[in-house]
Structures are given as C-alpha cells and as structure tokens.
Short mmCIF file of C-alpha atoms in Angstrom, two decimals:
data_model
loop_
_atom_site.label_atom_id
_atom_site.label_comp_id
_atom_site.label_asym_id
_atom_site.label_seq_id
_atom_site.Cartn_x
_atom_site.Cartn_y
_atom_site.Cartn_z
CA ASN T 1 53.75 -53.20 80.81
CA THR T 2 54.44 -49.50 81.28
CA ASN T 3 54.82 -47.77 84.64
CA ALA T 4 52.51 -44.74 84.36
CA GLY T 5 53.92 -43.00 87.43
CA GLY T 6 55.48 -40.43 85.13
CA PHE T 7 58.33 -40.16 82.66
CA ASP T 8 58.28 -38.92 79.07
CA GLN T 9 56.09 -41.62 77.56
CA GLY T 10 52.75 -42.15 75.88
CA ALA T 11 50.96 -43.37 79.02
CA THR T 12 51.71 -40.11 80.82
CA TYR T 13 50.54 -37.97 77.92
CA ALA T 14 47.34 -39.99 77.55
CA GLU T 15 46.50 -39.38 81.22
CA LEU T 16 47.30 -35.67 80.95
CA GLN T 17 45.11 -35.36 77.84
CA LEU T 18 42.29 -37.15 79.65
CA LEU T 19 42.73 -34.71 82.53
CA ASP T 20 42.39 -31.74 80.17
CA TRP T 21 39.11 -33.10 78.78
CA LEU T 22 37.76 -33.73 82.28
CA LYS T 23 38.59 -30.20 83.40
CA GLU T 24 36.41 -28.94 80.56
CA MET T 25 33.67 -31.46 81.28
CA MET T 26 33.46 -30.51 84.98
CA GLU T 27 34.05 -26.78 84.35
CA PHE T 28 37.24 -26.76 86.39
CA PRO T 29 40.02 -24.22 85.70
CA ARG T 30 42.98 -25.09 83.51
CA THR T 31 45.19 -24.96 86.61
CA ALA T 32 43.28 -27.87 88.17
CA SER T 33 44.95 -31.24 88.60
CA GLY T 34 43.80 -34.83 88.56
CA ILE T 35 44.87 -38.42 88.78
CA LEU T 36 43.55 -41.84 87.81
CA THR T 37 43.05 -44.19 90.75
CA SER T 38 41.82 -47.73 91.31
CA GLY T 39 38.38 -46.37 92.16
CA GLY T 40 36.32 -43.93 94.17
CA SER T 41 37.62 -45.21 97.51
CA VAL T 42 41.22 -44.28 96.75
CA ALA T 43 40.09 -41.07 95.05
CA ASN T 44 38.29 -40.11 98.29
CA LEU T 45 41.39 -40.96 100.32
CA VAL T 46 43.62 -38.79 98.13
CA ALA T 47 41.10 -35.93 98.18
CA LEU T 48 40.80 -35.91 101.97
CA ASN T 49 44.59 -35.86 102.25
CA VAL T 50 44.74 -32.82 99.98
CA ALA T 51 41.96 -31.14 101.98
CA ARG T 52 43.70 -31.82 105.29
CA SER T 53 47.09 -30.65 104.03
CA SER T 54 45.56 -27.49 102.58
CA MET T 55 43.30 -26.56 105.49
CA ALA T 56 45.41 -27.54 108.52
CA PRO T 57 46.45 -24.54 110.66
CA PHE T 58 49.85 -26.19 111.16
CA ALA T 59 52.49 -28.00 109.04
CA ILE T 60 50.67 -31.32 108.90
CA ARG T 61 53.19 -33.13 106.69
CA ALA T 62 55.97 -32.32 109.12
CA THR T 63 54.29 -32.61 112.52
CA GLY T 64 51.35 -34.93 111.98
CA HIS T 65 48.51 -34.62 114.48
CA ALA T 66 50.54 -34.88 117.66
CA GLN T 67 49.36 -32.40 120.30
CA GLN T 68 47.12 -30.65 117.77
CA ALA T 69 43.41 -29.86 117.72
CA ARG T 70 41.04 -32.48 116.30
CA MET T 71 40.39 -31.91 112.59
CA MET T 72 36.80 -32.63 111.55
CA VAL T 73 35.21 -34.09 108.40
CA TYR T 74 31.43 -33.91 107.84
CA ALA T 75 29.25 -36.14 105.67
CA SER T 76 25.74 -37.56 105.65
CA THR T 77 24.80 -40.94 107.12
CA GLU T 78 24.32 -42.11 103.51
CA THR T 79 27.97 -41.52 102.63
CA HIS T 80 30.06 -44.43 101.33
CA ASN T 81 32.10 -46.21 103.99
CA SER T 82 35.30 -45.41 102.08
CA VAL T 83 35.16 -41.96 103.67
CA GLN T 84 35.31 -43.46 107.17
CA ARG T 85 38.14 -45.74 106.09
CA ALA T 86 40.01 -42.76 104.65
CA VAL T 87 39.64 -40.86 107.92
CA GLU T 88 40.98 -43.87 109.81
CA LEU T 89 43.87 -44.43 107.40
CA MET T 90 44.85 -40.78 107.76
CA GLY T 91 45.17 -41.24 111.52
CA LEU T 92 42.34 -38.83 112.32
CA GLY T 93 40.21 -41.44 114.07
CA THR T 94 36.51 -42.10 113.59
CA GLU T 95 35.62 -39.38 116.10
CA SER T 96 36.86 -36.90 113.50
CA LEU T 97 34.08 -37.95 111.12
CA ALA T 98 30.71 -36.40 111.96
CA LEU T 99 27.89 -38.19 110.14
CA MET T 100 24.97 -35.80 109.69
CA PRO T 101 21.28 -36.74 109.45
CA VAL T 102 19.47 -36.63 106.12
CA ASP T 103 16.14 -35.23 104.98
CA ASP T 104 13.23 -37.13 103.44
CA ALA T 105 15.11 -37.33 100.13
CA TYR T 106 18.18 -38.81 101.87
CA ARG T 107 20.16 -35.60 101.32
CA LEU T 108 22.46 -34.07 103.92
CA ASP T 109 20.59 -31.84 106.38
CA ILE T 110 22.15 -28.38 106.05
CA SER T 111 20.67 -27.06 109.31
CA ALA T 112 22.16 -29.93 111.29
CA LEU T 113 25.48 -29.45 109.52
CA ARG T 114 25.57 -25.74 110.28
CA ALA T 115 24.85 -26.36 113.98
CA ARG T 116 27.47 -29.12 114.28
CA VAL T 117 30.25 -27.10 112.62
CA SER T 118 29.53 -24.18 114.94
CA ALA T 119 29.51 -26.43 118.01
CA ASP T 120 32.77 -28.11 117.01
CA ARG T 121 34.50 -24.76 116.60
CA ARG T 122 33.34 -23.70 120.04
CA ALA T 123 34.80 -26.95 121.39
CA GLY T 124 38.20 -26.08 119.93
CA HIS T 125 38.09 -28.50 117.00
CA VAL T 126 39.13 -27.61 113.43
CA PRO T 127 36.42 -28.28 110.81
CA PHE T 128 38.12 -28.62 107.45
CA CYS T 129 36.10 -30.68 104.95
CA ILE T 130 32.54 -31.44 103.88
CA VAL T 131 32.02 -34.60 101.82
CA ALA T 132 28.95 -34.23 99.61
CA ASN T 133 27.35 -37.04 97.62
CA ALA T 134 26.53 -36.94 93.93
CA GLY T 135 24.66 -40.23 93.85
CA THR T 136 24.69 -42.39 97.00
CA VAL T 137 25.00 -46.17 96.85
CA ASN T 138 21.76 -46.80 98.74
CA THR T 139 19.34 -44.52 96.89
CA GLY T 140 21.22 -42.44 94.32
CA ALA T 141 20.58 -39.30 96.40
CA VAL T 142 22.42 -36.10 95.50
CA ASP T 143 23.20 -33.68 98.31
CA PRO T 144 22.36 -29.97 97.73
CA LEU T 145 25.67 -29.14 96.06
CA ASP T 146 24.95 -25.46 95.34
CA THR T 147 23.95 -24.79 98.95
CA LEU T 148 26.91 -26.73 100.32
CA ALA T 149 29.29 -24.80 98.06
CA ASP T 150 27.96 -21.53 99.48
CA PHE T 151 28.26 -22.87 103.03
CA CYS T 152 31.85 -24.02 102.49
CA ARG T 153 32.82 -20.69 100.96
CA ASP T 154 31.35 -18.77 103.91
CA GLU T 155 32.86 -21.12 106.50
CA LYS T 156 36.21 -21.52 104.69
CA LEU T 157 35.84 -25.29 104.38
CA TRP T 158 36.92 -27.71 101.65
CA LEU T 159 34.07 -29.17 99.59
CA HIS T 160 34.77 -32.66 98.28
CA VAL T 161 32.13 -34.37 96.14
CA ASP T 162 32.00 -38.16 96.10
CA GLY T 163 30.52 -38.63 92.66
CA ALA T 164 31.55 -42.25 92.17
CA PHE T 165 28.01 -43.12 91.11
CA GLY T 166 26.57 -39.86 89.81
CA ALA T 167 29.19 -37.31 88.74
CA LEU T 168 29.15 -38.48 85.13
CA ALA T 169 25.53 -37.35 84.91
CA VAL T 170 27.13 -34.22 83.43
CA TRP T 171 27.40 -36.25 80.20
CA SER T 172 23.61 -36.33 79.89
CA PRO T 173 21.55 -33.25 78.94
CA GLN T 174 18.62 -34.76 80.85
CA LEU T 175 20.50 -35.68 84.03
CA ALA T 176 23.10 -32.90 84.31
CA PRO T 177 20.72 -30.62 86.30
CA LEU T 178 20.65 -33.24 89.07
CA VAL T 179 24.29 -32.49 89.90
CA ALA T 180 24.15 -28.73 89.44
CA GLY T 181 26.82 -27.14 91.59
CA ILE T 182 29.34 -29.95 91.20
CA GLU T 183 31.54 -27.53 89.26
CA LEU T 184 31.94 -25.47 92.47
CA ALA T 185 33.62 -28.27 94.42
CA ASP T 186 37.24 -28.18 95.51
CA SER T 187 37.61 -31.82 94.50
CA ILE T 188 35.50 -34.48 92.79
CA ALA T 189 35.89 -38.26 92.85
CA PHE T 190 34.19 -40.41 90.22
CA ASP T 191 34.48 -43.75 88.43
CA PHE T 192 34.66 -44.51 84.74
CA HIS T 193 34.01 -48.18 85.50
CA LYS T 194 30.44 -47.32 86.46
CA TRP T 195 28.53 -45.03 84.05
CA GLY T 196 31.69 -44.64 81.97
CA GLN T 197 31.20 -48.24 80.79
CA VAL T 198 34.90 -49.18 80.90
CA PRO T 199 36.47 -52.26 82.53
CA TYR T 200 37.68 -52.11 86.11
CA ASP T 201 39.58 -50.33 87.39
CA ALA T 202 39.32 -46.65 86.43
CA GLY T 203 38.58 -44.13 89.16
CA PHE T 204 39.47 -40.46 88.88
CA LEU T 205 40.05 -37.49 91.16
CA LEU T 206 39.91 -33.84 90.08
CA VAL T 207 41.31 -31.11 92.34
CA ARG T 208 40.58 -27.44 91.68
CA ASP T 209 43.91 -26.16 93.01
CA GLY T 210 46.57 -28.18 91.27
CA GLU T 211 49.43 -26.73 93.28
CA LEU T 212 47.83 -27.64 96.62
CA HIS T 213 47.34 -31.14 95.23
CA ARG T 214 51.01 -31.42 94.21
CA GLN T 215 52.27 -30.05 97.52
CA THR T 216 50.37 -32.77 99.39
CA PHE T 217 52.21 -35.66 97.74
CA ALA T 218 55.34 -34.50 95.91
CA SER T 219 58.49 -35.84 97.54
CA PRO T 220 61.82 -35.11 95.81
CA ALA T 221 64.30 -37.95 95.35
CA SER T 222 67.41 -38.33 93.22
CA TYR T 223 65.91 -41.26 91.32
CA LEU T 224 62.86 -39.13 90.44
CA ARG T 225 64.80 -36.10 89.23
CA ARG T 226 63.31 -34.53 86.10
CA GLU T 227 65.52 -34.04 83.08
CA THR T 228 65.16 -31.98 79.92
CA ARG T 229 65.41 -34.97 77.57
CA GLY T 230 65.08 -38.74 77.57
CA LEU T 231 62.76 -40.94 79.59
CA ALA T 232 63.18 -38.79 82.74
CA ALA T 233 61.81 -35.71 80.97
CA GLY T 234 58.20 -34.52 80.87
CA ALA T 235 56.01 -32.86 83.46
CA PRO T 236 53.89 -33.09 85.45
CA TRP T 237 54.25 -36.67 86.66
CA PRO T 238 51.16 -38.41 88.09
CA SER T 239 53.26 -39.83 90.94
CA ASP T 240 53.43 -36.29 92.38
CA TYR T 241 49.63 -36.28 92.85
CA GLY T 242 48.93 -39.48 94.76
CA PRO T 243 50.46 -42.21 96.92
CA ASP T 244 51.49 -44.53 94.07
CA LEU T 245 54.81 -44.44 92.26
CA SER T 246 54.19 -47.69 90.40
CA ARG T 247 51.02 -47.25 88.37
CA GLY T 248 49.41 -49.21 85.56
CA PHE T 249 48.29 -47.64 82.29
CA ARG T 250 44.65 -46.93 83.16
CA ALA T 251 44.20 -43.89 80.91
CA LEU T 252 43.55 -45.67 77.63
CA LYS T 253 40.25 -47.21 78.80
CA PRO T 254 38.44 -43.92 79.58
CA TRP T 255 40.29 -42.15 76.75
CA PHE T 256 38.28 -44.08 74.15
CA PRO T 257 34.63 -43.51 75.19
CA LEU T 258 34.82 -39.72 75.57
CA PRO T 259 34.35 -39.00 71.83
CA ALA T 260 31.05 -40.89 72.06
CA ARG T 261 29.65 -37.93 74.05
CA PRO T 262 29.51 -35.33 71.25
CA ARG T 263 27.11 -32.65 72.48
CA ASP T 264 26.67 -30.33 75.41
CA VAL T 265 23.36 -29.56 77.12
CA SER T 266 22.61 -26.84 74.56
CA GLY T 267 22.94 -29.36 71.74
CA LYS T 268 26.12 -27.78 70.40
CA SER T 269 29.20 -29.83 69.67
CA VAL T 270 32.26 -29.32 71.84
CA ASP T 271 35.59 -29.93 70.16
CA LEU T 272 38.83 -30.11 72.16
CA GLY T 273 41.86 -30.73 70.01
CA GLY T 274 39.94 -32.81 67.55
CA ARG T 275 38.11 -34.83 70.21
CA ARG T 276 34.52 -34.20 71.23
CA ILE T 277 33.25 -34.23 74.79
CA ILE T 278 30.40 -32.85 76.87
CA LYS T 279 30.64 -29.40 78.38
CA LYS T 280 27.86 -28.26 80.70
#
C-alpha cells in the first residue's frame, strides 16, 4: 500500500528505471522526463498542460488566461475525445481546439493545418500545440509524424503524439516503420494496458524536456521538502511531474514485460543494466 508520489523507496526507483528504459525505446534524450498515469486520457491532459506552460507568451501559472490571447490546439477529427476534455479542463474552452479534416487514410490533412495555423495567427490567436495520432481508436490511422515534426519545428509549435493505441508498435520490427517520426515528438502518451498486455491501469507520458515538465507541476511545500537521508530523500519525485501527490504503485506491472522484447529492428539485442528492451 505504498504512496508512489515520491520518497526514497522501491516504488519510486522502479518507476524511474522504467522511465530510463522508455527513453531508450522511444529514442528520447537522457534529460527527458516521464510519469505513469491512469491512462492515455490523463497522459494527454498532463502533456497539454506542459505544452501550454512552455509555449505561452506570458506567465500562465501566475496569471491564467485572463485578458490574454486565445491559445490554440490542433488535431484531426479522428482524435480521441480526451483531447477535447483536456482543453476544457484547462479552461481554454472548446473554441481553442481546432479539429482538422483528414485525408482518405484518415490522417490529418497537413495543407488544411498549415492554412488554419496561419489564419489563427493573423486573427491574433496563439497556436501552441499539434496533437498527432499514432493509432486512432476508429481506424488505427497514424498521422504523418515526420511531416508534422518538421512543421512544428518551423512554426515553433509543440508536437504531442497520442500513441495510446499505437506507440508501442516500436516494439515490433515489422510495425515500427508505421510510427516513424514518433521519436521527434515533444511528448508522447501511450498505454501499457493495451499492447503492453498488463492489467489496468498503466498509462505513460514521456516529455522530451524534463525541466519544462517539472516547472509545469512542481510546487514547493514544507511537507514535501527533500532531505539527504531517510524516507524524504531521493530525487526526482513523480509528484513533481503531474497533478497527483497520492499515487499507487503502477510501475511493477509494465516493469515485468519489457525483458520479453529482446531485440531491436536490426535483430541485435539491446541490454540496459542487465535488462533487455527494444531500441529502434
């Protein structure tokens, strides 16, 4: 009955070790951060909060949205409804979510996206995040991740990939090419309780810039002060990377199946600290 919000205990270290393996698996830098969540919906909510905090042209944690320009999120019409709920929960309002048309393969239409972002900027709005799909619920469609990564780099936008259904295709030599470009995202949400074959609940969020992630949620308090020894030692604490302070020990479930994925797409074994995982 541990509280995995932090502290110097096995649950925290298991989650941090899992994070290290996932950084390798998704080709994220060692400075990336991550957190286990109840599922993809909460992972999307946390990711959009990090994106907003990082991309806002004002001190969003201090001032909120009062008297500020509308901040815009873009996604395809096939995107999971958790993205709309996240936008509403963040106080942005549904008018801040622009749902773009899709092509014949149910992938986000880049031309329509480009035109809408340009029009919104001319209208005085602040585009800040593109939500791309790596496996939609309706059809399993994967948006053009490589192209979207280039677009977001050029337009200085945050690229979040909702990979709840498809991100773990990187485990498969045959399927990994379907999600090529996922390693370029600023954040990725996915679920171990889908293709990961573990019991509910076990969602995960990876964020490329770990410090931006921490700055979005960390909130100092005397009862959370870190010490150099005892239960209050250890760092980082997962509670600094999401909305929950009280957290169950989710890490053990996905910790076990990772060694069952022993080879990368080249057929070579990948060994991280005695454990084997996929590396693209």
